mmCIF file of C-alpha atoms in Angstrom:
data_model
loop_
_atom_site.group_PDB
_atom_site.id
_atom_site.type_symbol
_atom_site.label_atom_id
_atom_site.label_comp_id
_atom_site.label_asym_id
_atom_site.label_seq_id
_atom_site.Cartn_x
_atom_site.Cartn_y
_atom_site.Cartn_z
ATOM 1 C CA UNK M 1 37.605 70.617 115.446
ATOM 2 C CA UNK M 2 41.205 68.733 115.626
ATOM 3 C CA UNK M 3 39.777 66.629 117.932
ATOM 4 C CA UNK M 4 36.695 65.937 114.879
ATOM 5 C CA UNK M 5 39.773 65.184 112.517
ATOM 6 C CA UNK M 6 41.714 62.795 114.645
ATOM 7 C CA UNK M 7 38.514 60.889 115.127
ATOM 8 C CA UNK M 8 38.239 61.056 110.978
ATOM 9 C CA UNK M 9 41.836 60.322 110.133
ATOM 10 C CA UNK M 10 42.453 57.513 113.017
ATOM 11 C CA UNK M 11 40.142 54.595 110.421
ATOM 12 C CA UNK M 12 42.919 52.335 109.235
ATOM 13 C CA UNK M 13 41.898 53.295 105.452
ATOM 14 C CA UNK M 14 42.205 56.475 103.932
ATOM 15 C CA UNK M 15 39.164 58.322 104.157
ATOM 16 C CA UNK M 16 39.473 60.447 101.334
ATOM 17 C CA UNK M 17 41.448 58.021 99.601
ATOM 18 C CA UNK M 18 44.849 57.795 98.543
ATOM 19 C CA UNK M 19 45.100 59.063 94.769
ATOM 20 C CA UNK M 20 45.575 63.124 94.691
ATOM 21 C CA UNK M 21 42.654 65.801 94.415
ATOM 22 C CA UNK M 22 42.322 65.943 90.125
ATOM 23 C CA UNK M 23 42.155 69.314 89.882
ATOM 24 C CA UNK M 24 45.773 69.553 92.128
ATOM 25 C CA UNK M 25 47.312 66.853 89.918
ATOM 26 C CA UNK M 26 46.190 68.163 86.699
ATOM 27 C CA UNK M 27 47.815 71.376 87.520
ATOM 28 C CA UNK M 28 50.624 70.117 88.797
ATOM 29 C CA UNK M 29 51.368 68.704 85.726
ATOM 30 C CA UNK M 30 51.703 71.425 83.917
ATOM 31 C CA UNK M 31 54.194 73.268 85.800
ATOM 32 C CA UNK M 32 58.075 72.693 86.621
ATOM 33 C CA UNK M 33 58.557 71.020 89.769
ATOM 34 C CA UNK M 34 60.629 73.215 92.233
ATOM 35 C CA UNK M 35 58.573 73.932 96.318
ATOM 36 C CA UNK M 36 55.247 73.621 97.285
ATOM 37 C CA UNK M 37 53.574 74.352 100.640
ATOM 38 C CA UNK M 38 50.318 71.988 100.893
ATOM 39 C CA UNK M 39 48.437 73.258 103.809
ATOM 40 C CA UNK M 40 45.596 71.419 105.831
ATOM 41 C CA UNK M 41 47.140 68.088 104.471
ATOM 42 C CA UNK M 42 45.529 65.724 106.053
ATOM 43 C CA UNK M 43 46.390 62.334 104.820
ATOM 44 C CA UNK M 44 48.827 62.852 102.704
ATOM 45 C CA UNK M 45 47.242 62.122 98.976
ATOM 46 C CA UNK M 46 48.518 65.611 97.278
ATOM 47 C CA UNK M 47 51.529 65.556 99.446
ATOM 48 C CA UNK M 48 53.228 61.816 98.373
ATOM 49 C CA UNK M 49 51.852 62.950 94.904
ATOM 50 C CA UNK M 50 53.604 65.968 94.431
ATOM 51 C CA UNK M 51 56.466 64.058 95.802
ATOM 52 C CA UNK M 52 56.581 61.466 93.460
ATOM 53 C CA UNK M 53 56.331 64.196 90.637
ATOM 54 C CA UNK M 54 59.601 65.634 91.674
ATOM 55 C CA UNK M 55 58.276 68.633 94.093
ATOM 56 C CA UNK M 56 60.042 69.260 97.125
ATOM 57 C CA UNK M 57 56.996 69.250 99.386
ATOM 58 C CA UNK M 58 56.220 70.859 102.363
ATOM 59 C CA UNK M 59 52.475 70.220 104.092
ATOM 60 C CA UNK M 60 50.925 70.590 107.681
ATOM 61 C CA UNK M 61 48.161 70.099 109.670
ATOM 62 C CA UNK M 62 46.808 70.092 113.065
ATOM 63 C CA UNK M 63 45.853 66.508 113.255
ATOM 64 C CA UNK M 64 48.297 64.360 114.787
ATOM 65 C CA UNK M 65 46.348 61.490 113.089
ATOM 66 C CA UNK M 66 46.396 62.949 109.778
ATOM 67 C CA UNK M 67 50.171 63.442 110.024
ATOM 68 C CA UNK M 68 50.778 59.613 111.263
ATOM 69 C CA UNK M 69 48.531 58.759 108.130
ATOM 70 C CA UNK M 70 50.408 61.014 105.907
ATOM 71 C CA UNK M 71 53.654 59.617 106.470
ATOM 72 C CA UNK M 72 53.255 55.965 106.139
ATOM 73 C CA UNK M 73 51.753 56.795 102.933
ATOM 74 C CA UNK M 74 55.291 58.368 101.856
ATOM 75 C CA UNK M 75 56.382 55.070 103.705
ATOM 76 C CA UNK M 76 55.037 52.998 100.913
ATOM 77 C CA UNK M 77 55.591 55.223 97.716
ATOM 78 C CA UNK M 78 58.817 55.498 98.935
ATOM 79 C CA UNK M 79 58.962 59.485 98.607
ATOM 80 C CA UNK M 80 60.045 62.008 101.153
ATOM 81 C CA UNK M 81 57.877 64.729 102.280
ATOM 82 C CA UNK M 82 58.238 67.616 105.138
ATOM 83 C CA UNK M 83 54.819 67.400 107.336
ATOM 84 C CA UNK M 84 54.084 70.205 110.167
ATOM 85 C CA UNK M 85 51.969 69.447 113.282
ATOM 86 C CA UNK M 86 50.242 72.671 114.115
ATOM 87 C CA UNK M 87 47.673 75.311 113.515
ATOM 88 C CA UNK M 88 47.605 78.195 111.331
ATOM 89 C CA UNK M 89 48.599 80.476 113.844
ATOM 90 C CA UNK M 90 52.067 78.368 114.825
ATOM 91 C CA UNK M 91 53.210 77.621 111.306
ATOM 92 C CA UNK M 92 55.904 79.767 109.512
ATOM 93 C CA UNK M 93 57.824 79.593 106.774
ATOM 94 C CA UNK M 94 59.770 82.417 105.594
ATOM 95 C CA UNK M 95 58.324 84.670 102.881
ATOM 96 C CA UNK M 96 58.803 83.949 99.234
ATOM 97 C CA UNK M 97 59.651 80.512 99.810
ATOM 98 C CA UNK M 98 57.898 78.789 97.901
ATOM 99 C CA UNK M 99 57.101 78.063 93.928
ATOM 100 C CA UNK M 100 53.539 76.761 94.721
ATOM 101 C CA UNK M 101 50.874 76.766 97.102
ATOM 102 C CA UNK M 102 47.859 73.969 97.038
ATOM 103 C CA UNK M 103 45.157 75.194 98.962
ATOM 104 C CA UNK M 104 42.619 71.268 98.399
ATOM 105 C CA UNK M 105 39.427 71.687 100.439
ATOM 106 C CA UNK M 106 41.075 74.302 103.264
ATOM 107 C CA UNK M 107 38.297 75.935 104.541
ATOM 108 C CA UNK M 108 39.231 78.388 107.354
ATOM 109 C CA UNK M 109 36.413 80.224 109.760
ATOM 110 C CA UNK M 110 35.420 83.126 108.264
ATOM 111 C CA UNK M 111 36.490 85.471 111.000
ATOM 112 C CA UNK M 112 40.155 84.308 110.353
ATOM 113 C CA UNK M 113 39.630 83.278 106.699
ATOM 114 C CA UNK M 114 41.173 86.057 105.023
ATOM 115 C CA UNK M 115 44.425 87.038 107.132
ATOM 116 C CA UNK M 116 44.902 83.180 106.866
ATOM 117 C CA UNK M 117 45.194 83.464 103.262
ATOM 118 C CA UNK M 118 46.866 86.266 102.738
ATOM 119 C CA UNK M 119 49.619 84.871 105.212
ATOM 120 C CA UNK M 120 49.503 81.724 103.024
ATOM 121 C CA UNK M 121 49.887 83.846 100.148
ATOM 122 C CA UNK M 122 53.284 85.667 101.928
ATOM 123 C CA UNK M 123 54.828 82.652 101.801
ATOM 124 C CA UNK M 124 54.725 82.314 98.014
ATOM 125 C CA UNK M 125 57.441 83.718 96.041
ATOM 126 C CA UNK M 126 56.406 86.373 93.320
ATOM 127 C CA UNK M 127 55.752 83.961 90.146
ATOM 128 C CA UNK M 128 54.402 81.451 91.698
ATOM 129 C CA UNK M 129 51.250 79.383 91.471
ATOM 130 C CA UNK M 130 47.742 78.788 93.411
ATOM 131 C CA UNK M 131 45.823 75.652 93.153
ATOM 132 C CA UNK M 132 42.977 75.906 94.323
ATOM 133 C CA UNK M 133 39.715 74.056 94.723
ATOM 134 C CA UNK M 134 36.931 74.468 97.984
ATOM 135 C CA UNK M 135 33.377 73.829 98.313
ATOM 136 C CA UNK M 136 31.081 77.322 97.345
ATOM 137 C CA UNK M 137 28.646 78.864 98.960
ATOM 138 C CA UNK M 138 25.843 77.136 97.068
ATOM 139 C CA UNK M 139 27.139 73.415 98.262
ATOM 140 C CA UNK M 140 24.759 73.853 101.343
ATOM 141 C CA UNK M 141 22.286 72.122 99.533
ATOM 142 C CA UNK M 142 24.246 69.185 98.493
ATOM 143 C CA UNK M 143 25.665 68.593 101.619
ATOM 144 C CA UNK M 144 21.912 69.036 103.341
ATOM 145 C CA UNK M 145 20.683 66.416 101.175
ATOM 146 C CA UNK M 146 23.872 63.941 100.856
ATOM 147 C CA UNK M 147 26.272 64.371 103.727
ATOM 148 C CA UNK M 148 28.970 62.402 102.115
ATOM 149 C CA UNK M 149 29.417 64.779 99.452
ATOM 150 C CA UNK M 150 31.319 66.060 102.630
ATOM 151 C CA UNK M 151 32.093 70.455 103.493
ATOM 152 C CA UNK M 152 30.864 72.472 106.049
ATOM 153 C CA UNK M 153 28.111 73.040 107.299
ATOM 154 C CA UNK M 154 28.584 76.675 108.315
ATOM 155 C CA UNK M 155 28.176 78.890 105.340
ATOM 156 C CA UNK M 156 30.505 81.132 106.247
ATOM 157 C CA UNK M 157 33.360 78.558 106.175
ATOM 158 C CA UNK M 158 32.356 78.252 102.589
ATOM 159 C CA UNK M 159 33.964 79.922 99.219
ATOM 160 C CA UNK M 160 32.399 82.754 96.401
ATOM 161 C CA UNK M 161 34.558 83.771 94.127
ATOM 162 C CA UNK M 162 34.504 87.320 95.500
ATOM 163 C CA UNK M 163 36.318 85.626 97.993
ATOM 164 C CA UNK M 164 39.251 84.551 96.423
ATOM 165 C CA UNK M 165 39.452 87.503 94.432
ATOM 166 C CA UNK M 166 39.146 89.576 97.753
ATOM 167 C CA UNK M 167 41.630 86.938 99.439
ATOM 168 C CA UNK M 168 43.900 86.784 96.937
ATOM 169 C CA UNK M 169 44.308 90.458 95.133
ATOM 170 C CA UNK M 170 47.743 90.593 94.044
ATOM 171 C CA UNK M 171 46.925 87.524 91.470
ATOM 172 C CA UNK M 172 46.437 87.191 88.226
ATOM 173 C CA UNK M 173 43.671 84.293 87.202
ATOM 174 C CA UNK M 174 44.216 81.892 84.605
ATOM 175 C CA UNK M 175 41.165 80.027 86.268
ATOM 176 C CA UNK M 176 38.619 81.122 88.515
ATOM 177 C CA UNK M 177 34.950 79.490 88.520
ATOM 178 C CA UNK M 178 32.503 77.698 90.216
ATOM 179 C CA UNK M 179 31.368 74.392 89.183
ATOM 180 C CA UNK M 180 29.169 71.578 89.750
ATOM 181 C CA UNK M 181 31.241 68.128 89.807
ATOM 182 C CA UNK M 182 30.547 64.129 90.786
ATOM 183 C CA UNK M 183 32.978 63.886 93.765
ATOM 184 C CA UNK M 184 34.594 60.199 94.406
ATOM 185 C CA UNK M 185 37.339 61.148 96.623
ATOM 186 C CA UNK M 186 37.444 58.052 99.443
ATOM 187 C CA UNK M 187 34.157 58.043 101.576
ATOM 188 C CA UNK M 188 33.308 61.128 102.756
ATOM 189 C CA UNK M 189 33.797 63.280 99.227
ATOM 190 C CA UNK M 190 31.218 61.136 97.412
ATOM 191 C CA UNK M 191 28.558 62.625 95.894
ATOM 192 C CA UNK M 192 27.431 65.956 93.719
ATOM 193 C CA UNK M 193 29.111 69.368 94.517
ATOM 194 C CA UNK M 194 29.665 72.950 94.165
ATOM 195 C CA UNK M 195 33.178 73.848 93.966
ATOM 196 C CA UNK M 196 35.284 77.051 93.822
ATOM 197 C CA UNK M 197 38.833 76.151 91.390
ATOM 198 C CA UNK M 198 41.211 78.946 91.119
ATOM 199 C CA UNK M 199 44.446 78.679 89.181
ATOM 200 C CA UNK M 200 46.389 82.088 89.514
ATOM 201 C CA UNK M 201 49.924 83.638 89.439
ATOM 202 C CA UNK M 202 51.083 85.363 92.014
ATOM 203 C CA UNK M 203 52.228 89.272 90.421
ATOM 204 C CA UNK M 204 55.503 90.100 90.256
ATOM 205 C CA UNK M 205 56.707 93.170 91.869
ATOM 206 C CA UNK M 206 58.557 95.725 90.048
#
């Protein structure tokens, strides 16, 4: 799969384009800037925006392509940003770090899902916020009939909301639904979806 991504990311344009995820940004805007950990970055987009709305950002991936992209778009908005090369499994941060976490279209194997999250989820101070938004379960059949509405193919790299909830437990959910959207996110998130968004606060420990 990196090696699928660097092919992806290496086109000179941005293939998901270079204006942030909505749902991120709309969020975003709501809360006081302070850290955010943006994981399976990518190219950048929620990254440089977060930046340039005053968040001290820290993102990673495993594609060195993504990274290279990533950066030159800070390059040109003339923000800073803090991008990791590596997989889950070599990234660490310590725990409570962070006033944010942006999980934008991460999908994990399913085998690995869960302790992924709930290591993401470590990392987050007590307080702090999850954005959220994924591809569902039901987006098989979008997908199957338009493959640039982009996700996985594997069903069991895909999101329920049981999932989160089981994922996620120690939250509390100002927003948690599936829904059925018009993606136009660059060329390869173009098309109808099904979507998981989850806004939640992480609980506070006594």
């Amino acid at each position: 799969m990196k090696t699928f991504w660097d092919e992806r990311y290496k086109a000179e344009k941005y293939v998901y384009g270079e204006a942030p995820n909505a749902f991120l940004a709309s969020k975003l805007a709501g809360l006081k800037p302070g850290k955010i950990l943006l994981p399976a970055e990518g190219e950048g987009r929620n990254a440089v925006f977060a930046a340039k709305s005053g968040w001290e950002v820290q993102a990673f991936d495993w594609s060195e392509e993504g990274l290279k992209k990533a950066e030159k778009l800070a390059d040109k908005e003339k923000v800073h940003i803090s991008y990791q090369l590596g997989a889950m499994e070599e990234i660490h941060y310590e725990p409570e770090t962070f006033d944010a976490l942006g999980l934008i279209f991460a999908h994990f194997p399913e085998t690995n899902r869960r302790v992924y999250h709930q290591k993401l989820s470590d990392f987050l101070k007590p307080g702090g916020y999850l954005i959220l938004e994924g591809f569902s379960k039901a987006h098989l059949q979008f997908n199957t009939e338009n493959p640039k509405a982009g996700g996985p193919k594997n069903e069991g790299m895909l999101f329920s909301l049981e999932d989160i909830r089981n994922d996620f437990p120690d939250f509390h959910w100002e927003l948690l639904e599936e829904v059925q959207e018009e993606l136009k996110e660059g060329e390869f998130h173009v098309g109808k979806a099904a979507l998981i968004m989850a806004f939640g606060r992480k609980k506070k420990t006594n």
